Amino acid sequence: MVRVKVIRRGREHPDLAVTAVNIVRTSDVPPVLLVHGMGGDHTSWKRVIRTLGGAGRSVIAVDLRGHGRSQHAERYALDDFAGDLSAVLDELAVPRVDVVAHSLGAHSALRMAMAQPERVRRMVLEEPPPMPENDDDLAERIVPAFTGLGDRFRGIRALVTNPLPYVRYDRALPDEVAGQFDRTECEWWTRLSGLTAPAVVVSGGDRSFLPPRHLRRVAQALPNGEFVTIDSSHSVHRDRPTEFDQVLHRHLNS
């Protein structure tokens, strides 16, 4: 059963929209939490939701604050995105999940897992932008707010087919998020070592604006990390769906 729920949170926190499919809380196999990237919403995962639902998996797809049917917020701190994910799981009474997340969503899911590692069984992290570790990283401007020209062209068809995510998201969000990547955060890298959940980091290869070597470093920093390249773009699940699904199913069913 598919349902869309808007979680009302009062004046201090934005309301959050969630799509839930076949939620089962008694199974040994936890639901899959899907978290979209910058400028998207839960519909970015429409095909993946069908695939996972068809395989009998419970699915939770979130609209991050400032996106989709979730409310715009007064601020967009990276830890707030992570806190929102935890709040959704609390509201749905889901103690543990598998995570499949893209870009800003993958970064947010990592921060949630750092704060509550017991809530995550396995992770598929598609193009997660890392925090800058040193001055060289800062100079490269590795931020989730920017998608290269090639990615923009490849996304035109998706935009024409489904313009609502672009229309709905808060235009104040990219600059605020990008500004948080303007400083080094060595602690972020240290905290990765505490995440024991098996994780696969998926890179879109050299055509993505995120250099694969940085994503490889993320995978190497995770105690049970694996690095996979699918030569495509920043949006791997959109542009190479078959190959992405193969990685997803292999990892979640291991």
Tab-separated table of C-alpha atoms in Angstrom:
chain	number	residue	atom	x	y	z
A	1	MET	CA	0.000	0.000	0.000
A	2	VAL	CA	1.338	3.456	-0.955
A	3	ARG	CA	0.525	6.472	1.146
A	4	VAL	CA	1.792	10.032	1.362
A	5	LYS	CA	2.040	11.412	4.856
A	6	VAL	CA	2.852	14.963	5.921
A	7	ILE	CA	4.456	14.974	9.344
A	8	ARG	CA	3.343	18.067	11.244
A	9	ARG	CA	6.104	19.284	13.543
A	10	GLY	CA	5.040	22.630	14.962
A	11	ARG	CA	6.621	26.040	14.585
A	12	GLU	CA	10.236	25.135	15.354
A	13	HIS	CA	10.673	22.512	12.648
A	14	PRO	CA	9.372	22.275	9.058
A	15	ASP	CA	6.666	19.780	8.173
A	16	LEU	CA	8.040	16.829	6.205
A	17	ALA	CA	6.394	14.843	3.410
A	18	VAL	CA	6.963	11.102	3.320
A	19	THR	CA	5.886	8.354	0.937
A	20	ALA	CA	5.689	4.928	2.555
A	21	VAL	CA	5.213	1.593	0.780
A	22	ASN	CA	4.321	-1.671	2.509
A	23	ILE	CA	5.743	-0.669	5.892
A	24	VAL	CA	6.442	-3.817	7.928
A	25	ARG	CA	8.050	-3.344	11.332
A	26	THR	CA	8.270	-6.978	12.487
A	27	SER	CA	10.433	-8.328	9.667
A	28	ASP	CA	14.140	-9.091	10.074
A	29	VAL	CA	14.636	-7.108	6.866
A	30	PRO	CA	14.227	-3.388	7.617
A	31	PRO	CA	12.561	-0.811	5.353
A	32	VAL	CA	14.654	0.989	2.762
A	33	LEU	CA	15.008	4.731	3.379
A	34	LEU	CA	15.358	6.635	0.083
A	35	VAL	CA	16.806	10.154	0.261
A	36	HIS	CA	16.984	12.338	-2.864
A	37	GLY	CA	19.600	14.896	-3.873
A	38	MET	CA	19.602	18.681	-4.232
A	39	GLY	CA	16.603	19.995	-6.168
A	40	GLY	CA	14.806	16.651	-6.256
A	41	ASP	CA	12.103	15.006	-4.164
A	42	HIS	CA	10.762	11.511	-3.499
A	43	THR	CA	9.625	11.192	-7.133
A	44	SER	CA	13.302	11.031	-8.109
A	45	TRP	CA	13.095	7.439	-6.841
A	46	LYS	CA	9.852	6.482	-8.610
A	47	ARG	CA	11.421	3.629	-10.583
A	48	VAL	CA	13.463	2.404	-7.593
A	49	ILE	CA	10.343	2.466	-5.393
A	50	ARG	CA	8.521	0.254	-7.910
A	51	THR	CA	11.459	-2.136	-8.113
A	52	LEU	CA	11.927	-2.454	-4.367
A	53	GLY	CA	8.181	-2.676	-3.730
A	54	GLY	CA	7.899	-5.386	-6.372
A	55	ALA	CA	10.584	-7.339	-4.539
A	56	GLY	CA	8.568	-7.113	-1.332
A	57	ARG	CA	10.678	-4.477	0.407
A	58	SER	CA	9.181	-1.810	2.623
A	59	VAL	CA	10.144	1.651	1.357
A	60	ILE	CA	10.237	5.113	2.949
A	61	ALA	CA	10.928	8.024	0.566
A	62	VAL	CA	11.434	11.437	2.149
A	63	ASP	CA	11.147	14.967	0.774
A	64	LEU	CA	13.987	16.843	2.467
A	65	ARG	CA	13.182	20.226	4.051
A	66	GLY	CA	12.869	22.873	1.343
A	67	HIS	CA	12.031	20.239	-1.294
A	68	GLY	CA	8.897	18.706	-2.755
A	69	ARG	CA	5.898	18.786	-0.452
A	70	SER	CA	7.991	19.400	2.667
A	71	GLN	CA	7.988	22.919	4.063
A	72	HIS	CA	10.636	25.505	3.356
A	73	ALA	CA	12.748	26.198	6.440
A	74	GLU	CA	14.396	29.171	8.101
A	75	ARG	CA	17.758	27.408	7.871
A	76	TYR	CA	19.372	24.507	6.030
A	77	ALA	CA	22.142	23.274	8.306
A	78	LEU	CA	23.565	19.918	7.232
A	79	ASP	CA	22.858	18.427	10.662
A	80	ASP	CA	19.234	19.607	10.379
A	81	PHE	CA	18.739	17.455	7.286
A	82	ALA	CA	20.110	14.501	9.262
A	83	GLY	CA	17.852	15.288	12.218
A	84	ASP	CA	14.848	15.397	9.903
A	85	LEU	CA	15.582	11.853	8.731
A	86	SER	CA	15.689	10.635	12.321
A	87	ALA	CA	12.415	12.456	13.041
A	88	VAL	CA	10.735	10.688	10.120
A	89	LEU	CA	11.835	7.274	11.405
A	90	ASP	CA	10.623	8.189	14.898
A	91	GLU	CA	7.234	9.268	13.533
A	92	LEU	CA	6.847	6.031	11.581
A	93	ALA	CA	8.096	3.950	14.549
A	94	VAL	CA	10.845	2.408	12.420
A	95	PRO	CA	13.892	1.561	14.539
A	96	ARG	CA	16.292	0.538	11.757
A	97	VAL	CA	16.622	0.966	7.995
A	98	ASP	CA	18.694	0.226	4.960
A	99	VAL	CA	19.675	3.505	3.290
A	100	VAL	CA	19.767	4.341	-0.425
A	101	ALA	CA	20.621	8.005	-0.878
A	102	HIS	CA	21.932	10.454	-3.485
A	103	SER	CA	24.210	13.505	-3.239
A	104	LEU	CA	22.958	15.896	-0.518
A	105	GLY	CA	20.667	13.087	0.652
A	106	ALA	CA	23.624	10.708	0.954
A	107	HIS	CA	25.581	13.280	2.943
A	108	SER	CA	22.543	13.790	5.196
A	109	ALA	CA	22.109	10.047	5.676
A	110	LEU	CA	25.772	9.705	6.635
A	111	ARG	CA	25.327	12.396	9.280
A	112	MET	CA	22.253	10.608	10.621
A	113	ALA	CA	24.243	7.358	10.793
A	114	MET	CA	27.098	9.138	12.599
A	115	ALA	CA	24.661	10.344	15.257
A	116	GLN	CA	22.692	7.083	15.478
A	117	PRO	CA	24.719	4.217	13.980
A	118	GLU	CA	22.331	1.626	15.426
A	119	ARG	CA	19.575	2.874	13.086
A	120	VAL	CA	21.350	1.827	9.881
A	121	ARG	CA	21.897	-1.745	8.709
A	122	ARG	CA	23.327	-1.164	5.208
A	123	MET	CA	23.976	1.869	3.012
A	124	VAL	CA	24.104	2.561	-0.726
A	125	LEU	CA	25.582	6.067	-1.048
A	126	GLU	CA	25.360	7.525	-4.541
A	127	GLU	CA	27.802	10.409	-5.115
A	128	PRO	CA	27.966	11.620	-1.472
A	129	PRO	CA	29.831	14.964	-1.345
A	130	PRO	CA	32.460	14.811	1.427
A	131	MET	CA	33.351	17.653	3.730
A	132	PRO	CA	36.646	19.328	2.810
A	133	GLU	CA	39.482	17.763	4.782
A	134	ASN	CA	42.244	20.230	3.893
A	135	ASP	CA	42.979	23.415	1.927
A	136	ASP	CA	43.345	21.493	-1.354
A	137	ASP	CA	39.805	20.147	-0.942
A	138	LEU	CA	38.541	23.657	-0.238
A	139	ALA	CA	40.116	24.932	-3.447
A	140	GLU	CA	38.203	22.324	-5.489
A	141	ARG	CA	34.796	23.532	-4.228
A	142	ILE	CA	33.263	20.078	-3.811
A	143	VAL	CA	29.663	20.974	-2.992
A	144	PRO	CA	26.290	19.317	-3.684
A	145	ALA	CA	24.755	22.601	-4.859
A	146	PHE	CA	26.528	22.506	-8.202
A	147	THR	CA	25.901	20.100	-11.045
A	148	GLY	CA	28.099	20.336	-14.080
A	149	LEU	CA	26.888	21.398	-17.488
A	150	GLY	CA	26.761	17.834	-18.747
A	151	ASP	CA	24.563	16.771	-15.852
A	152	ARG	CA	22.243	19.703	-16.516
A	153	PHE	CA	21.771	18.671	-20.135
A	154	ARG	CA	21.143	15.059	-19.141
A	155	GLY	CA	18.541	16.251	-16.640
A	156	ILE	CA	16.508	18.261	-19.150
A	157	ARG	CA	14.306	15.304	-20.041
A	158	ALA	CA	13.606	14.602	-16.361
A	159	LEU	CA	12.812	18.269	-15.810
A	160	VAL	CA	10.375	18.395	-18.735
A	161	THR	CA	8.719	15.141	-17.654
A	162	ASN	CA	8.428	16.115	-13.996
A	163	PRO	CA	9.025	19.849	-13.351
A	164	LEU	CA	7.419	19.960	-9.886
A	165	PRO	CA	10.582	19.150	-7.857
A	166	TYR	CA	12.385	22.071	-9.495
A	167	VAL	CA	9.411	24.382	-9.105
A	168	ARG	CA	8.869	23.556	-5.431
A	169	TYR	CA	12.343	23.631	-3.944
A	170	ASP	CA	13.573	26.632	-1.963
A	171	ARG	CA	15.944	28.789	-4.043
A	172	ALA	CA	17.658	29.951	-0.845
A	173	LEU	CA	18.797	26.407	-0.142
A	174	PRO	CA	21.765	25.888	-2.540
A	175	ASP	CA	23.774	28.898	-1.402
A	176	GLU	CA	23.248	28.113	2.276
A	177	VAL	CA	24.249	24.484	1.815
A	178	ALA	CA	27.248	25.381	-0.342
A	179	GLY	CA	28.488	27.827	2.281
A	180	GLN	CA	28.844	24.998	4.790
A	181	PHE	CA	31.387	23.322	2.507
A	182	ASP	CA	33.585	26.434	2.647
A	183	ARG	CA	35.430	25.188	5.702
A	184	THR	CA	37.464	22.105	6.541
A	185	GLU	CA	35.877	19.563	8.864
A	186	CYS	CA	38.387	16.887	9.809
A	187	GLU	CA	36.021	15.557	12.476
A	188	TRP	CA	33.576	14.498	9.738
A	189	TRP	CA	36.225	12.167	8.360
A	190	THR	CA	37.084	10.850	11.820
A	191	ARG	CA	33.435	10.065	12.528
A	192	LEU	CA	33.233	7.921	9.382
A	193	SER	CA	35.445	5.375	11.141
A	194	GLY	CA	32.654	4.752	13.658
A	195	LEU	CA	30.174	3.587	11.015
A	196	THR	CA	30.411	-0.192	10.876
A	197	ALA	CA	27.339	-0.732	8.670
A	198	PRO	CA	28.397	-2.208	5.306
A	199	ALA	CA	28.314	0.605	2.763
A	200	VAL	CA	28.891	0.901	-0.956
A	201	VAL	CA	29.880	4.301	-2.329
A	202	VAL	CA	28.769	4.698	-5.956
A	203	SER	CA	30.664	7.125	-8.189
A	204	GLY	CA	29.418	8.370	-11.557
A	205	GLY	CA	32.989	8.429	-12.845
A	206	ASP	CA	34.870	11.235	-14.536
A	207	ARG	CA	31.741	12.761	-16.085
A	208	SER	CA	30.436	13.663	-12.642
A	209	PHE	CA	31.463	16.972	-11.076
A	210	LEU	CA	32.525	15.026	-7.954
A	211	PRO	CA	36.041	13.657	-8.572
A	212	PRO	CA	35.974	9.866	-8.079
A	213	ARG	CA	39.154	9.964	-5.980
A	214	HIS	CA	37.293	11.834	-3.231
A	215	LEU	CA	34.479	9.304	-3.186
A	216	ARG	CA	37.037	6.502	-3.040
A	217	ARG	CA	38.483	8.198	0.050
A	218	VAL	CA	35.018	8.128	1.660
A	219	ALA	CA	34.699	4.392	0.972
A	220	GLN	CA	38.185	3.768	2.365
A	221	ALA	CA	37.398	5.740	5.527
A	222	LEU	CA	34.366	3.531	6.251
A	223	PRO	CA	35.310	0.323	8.128
A	224	ASN	CA	33.109	-1.793	5.813
A	225	GLY	CA	33.149	0.468	2.772
A	226	GLU	CA	33.194	-0.568	-0.874
A	227	PHE	CA	33.794	1.686	-3.876
A	228	VAL	CA	32.008	1.185	-7.209
A	229	THR	CA	32.240	3.267	-10.379
A	230	ILE	CA	29.374	3.358	-12.891
A	231	ASP	CA	30.500	5.657	-15.670
A	232	SER	CA	27.550	7.986	-16.157
A	233	SER	CA	27.070	11.326	-14.371
A	234	HIS	CA	26.283	12.710	-10.935
A	235	SER	CA	22.817	11.110	-11.162
A	236	VAL	CA	23.735	7.456	-11.593
A	237	HIS	CA	20.347	5.992	-10.695
A	238	ARG	CA	18.730	8.181	-13.376
A	239	ASP	CA	21.229	7.709	-16.201
A	240	ARG	CA	22.394	4.101	-15.639
A	241	PRO	CA	19.390	2.490	-13.937
A	242	THR	CA	20.189	-1.153	-14.771
A	243	GLU	CA	23.736	-0.996	-13.431
A	244	PHE	CA	22.633	0.968	-10.372
A	245	ASP	CA	19.910	-1.587	-9.580
A	246	GLN	CA	22.452	-4.395	-9.800
A	247	VAL	CA	24.636	-2.733	-7.179
A	248	LEU	CA	21.633	-1.901	-5.011
A	249	HIS	CA	20.185	-5.419	-5.000
A	250	ARG	CA	23.555	-7.111	-4.510
A	251	HIS	CA	24.380	-4.957	-1.529
A	252	LEU	CA	20.973	-4.912	0.185
A	253	ASN	CA	20.528	-8.661	-0.207
A	254	SER	CA	24.016	-9.669	0.953
